[in-house]
Coordinates of C-alpha atoms in Angstrom, one line a residue:
Chain A
M1 CA -33.8 -7.6 -24.7
D2 CA -32.9 -9.6 -21.6
K3 CA -32.4 -8.2 -18.1
Q4 CA -28.6 -8.3 -18.4
A5 CA -28.8 -6.0 -21.4
Q6 CA -31.1 -3.6 -19.7
K7 CA -29.0 -3.1 -16.6
N8 CA -25.3 -2.3 -16.3
F9 CA -22.7 -2.0 -13.7
S10 CA -21.3 1.1 -15.3
R11 CA -22.4 3.8 -17.7
D12 CA -20.3 5.7 -20.2
L13 CA -21.2 9.4 -19.7
R14 CA -18.8 10.4 -22.5
Q15 CA -21.5 9.6 -24.9
N16 CA -23.3 12.8 -23.9
E17 CA -26.6 11.1 -23.4
F18 CA -27.2 13.1 -20.2
S19 CA -27.4 16.8 -20.1
D20 CA -25.6 19.1 -17.7
K21 CA -29.0 19.8 -16.2
Q22 CA -29.7 16.1 -15.6
L23 CA -26.3 15.6 -13.9
A24 CA -26.6 18.8 -11.9
I25 CA -29.3 17.4 -9.7
V26 CA -26.7 15.0 -8.2
A27 CA -25.7 16.7 -4.9
H28 CA -22.5 14.8 -3.9
P29 CA -19.5 17.0 -4.6
L30 CA -17.2 14.1 -5.5
L31 CA -19.7 12.8 -8.1
R32 CA -20.1 16.3 -9.5
Q33 CA -16.3 16.5 -9.7
A34 CA -16.2 13.1 -11.5
F35 CA -18.9 14.2 -14.0
A36 CA -17.0 17.4 -14.8
E37 CA -13.7 15.5 -15.3
I38 CA -15.4 13.0 -17.6
Q39 CA -17.0 15.8 -19.7
A40 CA -13.6 17.5 -19.9
E41 CA -12.1 14.1 -20.9
A42 CA -14.7 13.7 -23.7
Q43 CA -14.1 17.2 -25.0
E44 CA -10.3 16.7 -25.0
G45 CA -10.7 13.4 -26.8
S46 CA -8.0 12.2 -24.4
A47 CA -7.9 8.7 -22.9
G48 CA -5.6 10.0 -20.2
S49 CA -2.4 8.4 -19.0
S50 CA -2.2 5.1 -17.4
F51 CA 1.3 4.7 -16.3
G52 CA 1.9 2.7 -13.2
E53 CA 5.5 3.0 -12.1
G54 CA 4.5 5.1 -9.1
G55 CA 4.1 8.0 -11.5
P56 CA 2.8 11.2 -10.1
Chain B
M1 CA 13.1 -18.3 -18.3
A2 CA 9.6 -19.3 -17.1
P3 CA 7.6 -21.5 -19.6
S4 CA 4.8 -18.8 -19.8
A5 CA 7.3 -16.4 -21.4
I6 CA 7.8 -18.8 -24.3
E7 CA 4.1 -19.4 -24.6
L8 CA 3.3 -15.8 -25.1
K9 CA 2.2 -15.4 -28.7
P10 CA 1.6 -12.2 -30.6
K11 CA -2.1 -11.6 -31.3
E12 CA -4.1 -9.1 -33.4
K13 CA -4.6 -6.0 -31.2
T14 CA -7.7 -3.9 -31.3
S15 CA -6.9 -1.4 -28.6
Q16 CA -3.3 -0.5 -28.9
R17 CA -2.5 3.1 -28.1
P18 CA 0.5 5.2 -29.0
I19 CA 3.0 5.9 -26.3
S20 CA 2.5 9.3 -24.6
S21 CA 4.3 8.7 -21.3
Y22 CA 7.9 7.7 -20.8
V23 CA 9.0 6.4 -17.4
L24 CA 12.7 7.2 -17.3
K25 CA 14.9 5.3 -15.0
I26 CA 17.4 8.1 -14.8
A27 CA 19.2 6.7 -11.7
S28 CA 19.4 2.9 -11.3
R29 CA 20.4 3.0 -7.6
C30 CA 18.4 4.1 -4.6
N31 CA 19.4 5.5 -1.2
L32 CA 16.6 3.5 0.3
N33 CA 16.1 -0.3 0.3
C34 CA 12.4 -0.8 0.6
K35 CA 11.6 -4.4 1.5
Y36 CA 8.8 -4.7 -1.2
C37 CA 10.6 -3.0 -4.0
Y38 CA 10.3 -4.8 -7.3
V39 CA 13.5 -3.3 -8.6
Y40 CA 15.8 -4.6 -5.9
N41 CA 14.0 -7.0 -3.6
L42 CA 11.7 -9.3 -5.7
T43 CA 12.9 -11.8 -8.3
D44 CA 14.7 -9.6 -10.8
K45 CA 18.3 -8.5 -10.2
T46 CA 18.9 -6.9 -13.6
Y47 CA 19.4 -3.5 -12.0
L48 CA 23.0 -4.6 -11.2
E49 CA 23.8 -4.4 -14.9
Q50 CA 22.6 -0.8 -15.3
P51 CA 24.8 2.3 -15.2
A52 CA 24.3 4.4 -12.1
V53 CA 22.9 7.4 -14.1
M54 CA 21.4 7.8 -17.6
S55 CA 24.0 9.2 -20.0
A56 CA 23.7 12.3 -22.2
E57 CA 23.6 9.9 -25.3
I58 CA 20.6 8.0 -23.9
V59 CA 18.9 11.3 -23.0
Q60 CA 19.3 12.6 -26.5
A61 CA 18.1 9.3 -28.2
T62 CA 15.1 9.1 -25.8
I63 CA 13.9 12.5 -26.6
E64 CA 14.5 12.1 -30.4
K65 CA 12.7 8.8 -30.5
A66 CA 9.8 10.2 -28.4
R67 CA 9.6 13.0 -30.9
S68 CA 9.4 10.8 -34.0
H69 CA 6.8 8.6 -32.3
C70 CA 4.7 11.6 -31.4
L71 CA 4.9 13.0 -34.9
K72 CA 4.0 9.6 -36.5
H73 CA 1.0 9.2 -34.2
E74 CA 0.0 12.9 -34.2
L75 CA 0.5 13.4 -30.5
S76 CA 0.8 17.0 -29.4
T77 CA 2.0 16.3 -25.9
V78 CA 4.4 13.9 -24.3
E79 CA 5.1 13.2 -20.6
F80 CA 8.4 12.3 -19.1
I81 CA 8.3 10.8 -15.6
F82 CA 11.7 10.8 -13.9
H83 CA 12.0 7.6 -11.9
G84 CA 14.6 5.3 -10.5
G85 CA 16.0 4.1 -8.2
E86 CA 15.9 7.4 -6.5
P87 CA 15.8 9.9 -9.4
L88 CA 17.3 12.8 -7.4
L89 CA 20.5 10.8 -7.3
A90 CA 21.0 11.9 -10.9
G91 CA 21.7 15.4 -9.7
E92 CA 20.4 18.9 -10.4
E93 CA 22.5 19.3 -13.6
F94 CA 20.8 16.2 -15.1
F95 CA 17.4 17.8 -14.6
R96 CA 18.5 21.1 -16.1
A97 CA 20.1 19.4 -19.1
F98 CA 17.2 17.1 -19.8
T99 CA 14.5 19.7 -19.7
E100 CA 16.5 22.1 -21.8
K101 CA 17.2 19.5 -24.4
A102 CA 13.6 18.2 -24.4
N103 CA 12.2 21.7 -24.9
K104 CA 14.7 22.4 -27.6
I105 CA 14.0 19.2 -29.6
L106 CA 10.2 19.0 -29.0
L107 CA 8.8 22.5 -29.0
P108 CA 6.8 24.0 -30.6
D109 CA 5.2 20.9 -32.3
I110 CA 5.1 18.8 -29.1
Q111 CA 4.5 20.1 -25.6
P112 CA 6.6 18.1 -23.1
R113 CA 5.5 17.7 -19.5
F114 CA 7.8 16.6 -16.7
S115 CA 7.3 15.0 -13.3
V116 CA 9.4 13.1 -10.9
Q117 CA 8.6 10.4 -8.3
T118 CA 10.9 10.8 -5.3
N119 CA 11.3 9.4 -1.8
A120 CA 11.8 13.0 -0.7
T121 CA 14.7 12.1 1.6
L122 CA 17.1 14.2 -0.5
L123 CA 14.8 17.2 -1.0
T124 CA 16.3 20.5 -0.2
K125 CA 15.0 24.0 -0.8
E126 CA 17.4 24.2 -3.8
W127 CA 15.8 21.1 -5.3
L128 CA 12.3 22.5 -4.8
V129 CA 13.2 25.8 -6.4
L130 CA 14.9 24.0 -9.3
L131 CA 12.0 21.6 -9.9
T132 CA 9.5 24.5 -9.7
D133 CA 11.5 26.6 -12.1
L134 CA 11.9 23.7 -14.6
K135 CA 8.1 22.9 -14.3
V136 CA 8.9 19.4 -13.1
S137 CA 6.0 18.4 -10.8
F138 CA 6.7 15.8 -8.2
G139 CA 5.1 13.0 -6.2
V140 CA 6.4 11.7 -2.9
S141 CA 6.5 8.1 -1.7
L142 CA 5.4 7.5 1.9
D143 CA 3.5 4.6 3.4
G144 CA 1.8 6.4 6.4
T145 CA 2.6 6.9 10.0
P146 CA 6.3 6.5 11.2
E147 CA 5.7 3.0 12.4
V148 CA 4.0 1.8 9.3
N149 CA 6.3 3.6 6.8
D150 CA 9.4 2.4 8.6
A151 CA 8.3 -1.2 8.6
N152 CA 9.2 -1.4 4.9
R153 CA 10.7 1.9 3.7
V154 CA 14.2 1.6 5.2
D155 CA 17.7 2.6 4.1
H156 CA 20.6 0.3 3.4
Q157 CA 21.4 0.2 7.1
G158 CA 17.9 -0.8 8.0
R159 CA 16.9 2.6 9.4
G160 CA 13.4 3.9 8.8
S161 CA 13.0 6.8 6.4
Y162 CA 9.9 8.5 7.8
H163 CA 11.5 11.5 9.5
R164 CA 13.6 12.3 6.5
V165 CA 10.6 12.2 4.3
K166 CA 8.6 14.3 6.8
A167 CA 11.4 16.9 6.7
G168 CA 11.0 17.1 2.9
L169 CA 7.3 17.5 3.2
D170 CA 7.7 20.3 5.8
L171 CA 10.1 22.0 3.3
I172 CA 7.4 21.8 0.6
K173 CA 4.9 23.5 2.9
T174 CA 7.2 26.6 3.3
E175 CA 6.1 28.0 -0.1
E176 CA 2.8 27.8 -1.9
R177 CA 4.5 27.4 -5.3
F178 CA 6.1 24.2 -4.0
V179 CA 2.7 22.9 -2.7
E180 CA 1.2 23.7 -6.1
N181 CA 4.0 21.8 -7.8
M182 CA 3.4 18.6 -5.7
N183 CA 1.2 15.9 -7.2
G184 CA 0.6 14.0 -4.1
I185 CA 1.8 11.0 -2.0
L186 CA 2.1 7.5 -3.3
T187 CA 1.5 4.8 -0.7
V188 CA 1.9 1.0 -0.8
I189 CA -0.9 -0.6 1.3
N190 CA 0.2 -2.4 4.5
I191 CA -2.8 -4.3 5.7
K192 CA -1.3 -4.7 9.1
S193 CA -1.8 -1.0 9.7
E194 CA -5.0 0.6 10.9
P195 CA -6.6 2.1 7.7
L196 CA -8.3 5.1 9.2
E197 CA -5.2 6.0 11.1
I198 CA -3.3 6.0 7.8
Y199 CA -6.0 8.1 6.1
R200 CA -6.2 10.6 8.9
H201 CA -2.4 10.8 9.1
F202 CA -2.2 11.8 5.5
R203 CA -4.9 14.4 6.0
S204 CA -3.0 15.8 8.9
L205 CA 0.1 16.2 6.7
G206 CA -1.7 18.8 4.7
V207 CA -1.2 17.1 1.3
R208 CA -3.9 17.3 -1.4
S209 CA -3.7 13.9 -2.9
I210 CA -2.8 10.4 -2.1
D211 CA -2.7 7.2 -4.1
L212 CA -3.1 3.8 -2.5
R213 CA -1.2 1.0 -4.3
L214 CA -1.6 -2.7 -4.0
P215 CA 1.7 -4.4 -3.2
D216 CA 3.4 -6.0 -6.3
A217 CA 2.6 -9.7 -6.3
T218 CA 1.7 -12.7 -8.4
H219 CA -0.1 -15.9 -7.9
D220 CA 3.3 -17.5 -7.3
I221 CA 4.3 -14.8 -4.8
P222 CA 0.9 -13.8 -3.3
P223 CA 0.5 -10.5 -1.5
P224 CA 0.8 -10.4 2.3
G225 CA -2.4 -11.7 3.9
I226 CA -3.9 -13.3 0.7
D227 CA -4.4 -17.0 0.3
P228 CA -5.1 -17.5 -3.5
Q229 CA -7.2 -20.6 -2.7
G230 CA -9.0 -18.9 0.1
T231 CA -11.9 -16.5 0.4
N232 CA -10.5 -13.6 2.4
T233 CA -10.4 -10.0 1.1
P234 CA -7.9 -8.2 3.4
Y235 CA -7.2 -5.4 0.9
A236 CA -10.9 -4.6 0.3
D237 CA -11.5 -4.8 4.0
W238 CA -8.6 -2.3 4.6
L239 CA -9.7 0.1 1.8
I240 CA -13.4 0.2 2.4
P241 CA -13.3 2.1 5.7
I242 CA -11.1 4.7 4.1
F243 CA -13.4 5.0 1.1
D244 CA -16.4 5.5 3.4
E245 CA -14.7 8.2 5.4
W246 CA -13.4 10.0 2.3
F247 CA -16.7 9.8 0.6
A248 CA -18.4 11.1 3.7
D249 CA -15.9 13.9 4.0
A250 CA -16.9 14.9 0.4
D251 CA -13.9 17.2 0.2
T252 CA -13.0 17.8 -3.4
G253 CA -9.7 19.4 -2.2
F254 CA -8.4 16.0 -1.1
T255 CA -8.1 13.3 -3.7
V256 CA -7.7 9.6 -3.1
R257 CA -6.7 8.7 -6.6
L258 CA -7.7 5.0 -6.5
F259 CA -11.2 5.8 -5.4
Q260 CA -11.6 8.8 -7.7
N261 CA -10.4 6.5 -10.5
I262 CA -13.0 3.8 -9.6
I263 CA -15.8 6.4 -9.6
G264 CA -14.6 7.8 -13.0
L265 CA -14.5 4.3 -14.5
I266 CA -18.1 3.6 -13.3
F267 CA -19.1 6.5 -15.4
G268 CA -17.0 5.7 -18.4
S269 CA -13.8 7.5 -17.9
Q270 CA -10.8 6.1 -19.9
R271 CA -8.3 7.4 -17.4
S272 CA -6.8 4.5 -15.5
T273 CA -4.2 3.9 -13.0
V274 CA -2.3 0.6 -13.1
D275 CA -4.0 -1.3 -10.3
I276 CA -7.4 -1.1 -11.9
G277 CA -9.0 0.0 -15.2
A278 CA -6.2 -1.5 -17.1
R279 CA -7.3 -0.2 -20.4
S280 CA -4.7 0.0 -23.1
S281 CA -1.7 1.5 -21.4
N282 CA 0.2 4.3 -23.1
F283 CA 3.6 4.3 -21.3
V284 CA 6.9 2.5 -21.6
V285 CA 9.9 2.4 -19.4
I286 CA 13.3 3.6 -20.6
E287 CA 15.9 2.0 -18.5
T288 CA 19.1 3.8 -17.4
N289 CA 21.0 2.1 -20.3
G290 CA 18.4 3.1 -22.8
S291 CA 16.6 -0.2 -23.1
I292 CA 12.9 0.1 -23.9
E293 CA 10.8 -1.9 -21.6
P294 CA 7.2 -2.6 -20.5
S295 CA 6.1 -1.8 -17.0
G296 CA 8.8 -2.5 -14.4
A297 CA 6.1 -4.1 -12.2
L298 CA 6.4 -7.1 -14.4
K299 CA 9.7 -7.8 -12.7
A300 CA 7.7 -9.3 -9.9
C301 CA 7.0 -12.2 -12.3
Y302 CA 10.4 -13.6 -13.2
E303 CA 14.0 -12.6 -14.0
G304 CA 14.5 -10.8 -17.2
I305 CA 10.8 -10.6 -18.2
T306 CA 11.1 -6.9 -19.2
K307 CA 14.2 -7.4 -21.3
I308 CA 12.8 -7.3 -24.8
G309 CA 16.0 -6.5 -26.7
L310 CA 15.1 -2.9 -27.7
N311 CA 17.1 0.3 -27.1
V312 CA 16.4 3.9 -27.8
V313 CA 19.8 4.2 -29.6
S314 CA 19.0 1.6 -32.2
N315 CA 15.2 1.0 -32.2
E316 CA 12.0 3.0 -32.7
I317 CA 9.4 3.2 -30.0
D318 CA 6.9 1.6 -32.4
E319 CA 8.8 -1.6 -32.4
I320 CA 7.5 -2.4 -28.9
F321 CA 4.1 -3.2 -30.3
D322 CA 5.6 -6.4 -31.9
I323 CA 6.7 -7.8 -28.5
P324 CA 4.1 -10.1 -26.9
V325 CA 4.9 -9.2 -23.3
V326 CA 4.4 -5.5 -24.1
A327 CA 0.9 -6.3 -25.3
L328 CA 0.0 -7.1 -21.7
F329 CA 0.2 -3.4 -21.0
A330 CA -0.2 -1.9 -24.5
S331 CA -3.3 -3.9 -25.3
A332 CA -4.4 -5.0 -21.8
E333 CA -8.1 -5.3 -22.8
D334 CA -7.3 -7.9 -25.5
E335 CA -5.2 -10.0 -23.1
L336 CA -7.8 -10.7 -20.4
P337 CA -8.8 -14.3 -19.5
D338 CA -12.3 -15.3 -20.5
T339 CA -13.5 -15.3 -16.8
C340 CA -12.6 -11.6 -16.7
K341 CA -14.2 -10.8 -20.0
Q342 CA -17.5 -12.3 -18.8
C343 CA -17.4 -10.5 -15.4
P344 CA -19.9 -7.6 -14.8
I345 CA -17.3 -5.4 -13.2
V346 CA -14.6 -5.7 -15.9
S347 CA -15.4 -2.3 -17.2
V348 CA -14.1 -0.9 -14.0
C349 CA -11.4 -3.3 -12.8
G350 CA -10.1 -3.9 -16.3
G351 CA -8.8 -7.3 -15.0
G352 CA -6.4 -5.5 -12.6
K353 CA -2.7 -5.0 -13.1
P354 CA -1.2 -7.7 -15.5
P355 CA 1.6 -8.9 -13.1
H356 CA -1.1 -9.6 -10.5
R357 CA -2.5 -12.1 -13.0
Y358 CA 0.7 -14.0 -13.4
S359 CA 1.4 -17.6 -12.4
S360 CA 4.2 -19.9 -13.6
V361 CA 1.5 -22.5 -14.4
N362 CA -0.9 -20.4 -16.5
G363 CA 1.2 -17.4 -17.4
F364 CA -1.1 -14.3 -17.4
N365 CA -4.3 -16.3 -18.1
N366 CA -5.6 -15.9 -14.6
P367 CA -7.9 -13.4 -12.8
S368 CA -5.9 -11.0 -10.6
V369 CA -4.5 -12.4 -7.4
Y370 CA -6.5 -9.5 -5.9
C371 CA -9.7 -10.4 -7.8
R372 CA -11.8 -11.0 -4.7
D373 CA -10.6 -7.8 -3.2
L374 CA -11.1 -5.7 -6.3
M375 CA -14.6 -7.1 -6.7
K376 CA -15.6 -6.4 -3.1
L377 CA -14.1 -2.9 -3.2
I378 CA -15.5 -1.9 -6.5
A379 CA -19.0 -3.3 -5.8
H380 CA -19.0 -1.3 -2.5
V381 CA -17.9 1.9 -4.2
Q382 CA -20.4 1.5 -7.0
E383 CA -23.3 0.8 -4.5
K384 CA -22.4 3.9 -2.5
V385 CA -22.1 6.0 -5.7
I386 CA -25.3 5.0 -7.3
G387 CA -27.0 5.4 -4.0
E388 CA -26.3 9.1 -4.4
L389 CA -28.1 9.3 -7.7
P390 CA -31.7 10.4 -7.7
D391 CA -34.0 7.4 -8.5
G392 CA -35.0 8.8 -11.9
L393 CA -31.5 9.4 -13.0
R394 CA -30.3 6.0 -11.8
Q395 CA -33.1 4.4 -13.8
E396 CA -32.3 6.4 -16.9
M397 CA -28.7 5.4 -16.6
A398 CA -29.8 1.7 -16.2
L399 CA -27.3 1.2 -13.4
A400 CA -27.6 -1.9 -11.1
T401 CA -25.5 -3.0 -8.3
L402 CA -23.4 -6.2 -8.5
K403 CA -25.9 -8.0 -6.2
E404 CA -28.8 -7.0 -8.5
L405 CA -27.0 -8.1 -11.6
V406 CA -26.0 -11.4 -10.1
S407 CA -29.6 -12.1 -8.8
D408 CA -31.0 -11.3 -12.3

């Protein structure tokens, strides 16, 4: 495995490879909020909307 | 028609998604005349052929076609976004009739959701009560301080709109249920403004959410301040101070949607706004006359690009997937140029908004005209974000900054 394969710019937390306990050690509120939203997204099985017409 | 329109060829799509959001151009005219508006003031003038307000026949057909599409693709919810022009010009009765008809046709199998994007200059208490009662949430368009907003967001007499919008925002604050019903403020970035002044101004208005949008542009009509052949990054340079202050504020009660979206995408979210994370889009536009169209932002490219010959009266929503230009939004991941596919940050930027990739020479086979800005901004956000992760977790996640990835 080369270095590029070992490191990534992003990581898909929807794969549930990380437990709540692991993520809970992150202190920043905006990151905790993001993790919670991604977990909710994974549970909903929703890919969310992606409109772009100035939609709310 | 531009040569690139002819060269667009249908391809096998791997990431096509059913349509769950409908942007409804219920009023084709606007009481404002914003200088940057893609509907009225870029290259496309097709709005002149549209009726002023969407008819009852088009409303009926839209809802019925949305229902059949939802049933075919097993979607249990659908979102209708009232848009324009200025959608409040359609009148209160239009909103009553539309929501009543949608609820009647769609429930209980499909749950409709409604929202409206307004310039807020026509908002009254009666409107706010009506929208709240009908469960139509709303977003407001405003570009910042009076001076900055009024540089572009003017009426047909050239008068600034800030104070009329502010009056609408003040009305919203008179009742908590109105505040709860508001989605936030949508702002088009003006790099001539002072970014932190804009951010702090929005915070002072008491709103809970803002979205910062890149101006509509192409390689042929570059955004203000960008030289496509140059190296400058004015939009990243404008956004980064705001990100830093917002991230330091760490206030989960105040959302900057662009930044929250970037953070989500770094950690695998599939939710994307249109400027970044252009994963397969799931919305179409229904024009005032019922024509089914891809994103109106494509109108920045060339005259008539969104006119694909479909209409809710005579066509099914599924037919859009056969139209090449729709694939730019419906299967955006498949349509990226090779340079984007090989880029380390494509999982976050998604290649940016398709119109931003357009040039009359190469069609959409270009990186975004905002590529340098997106790369600088996203790399900055990612570096800040992973800097907040404990070392062990960061290593487990195998995350590296752009600098580290490039140096490897």
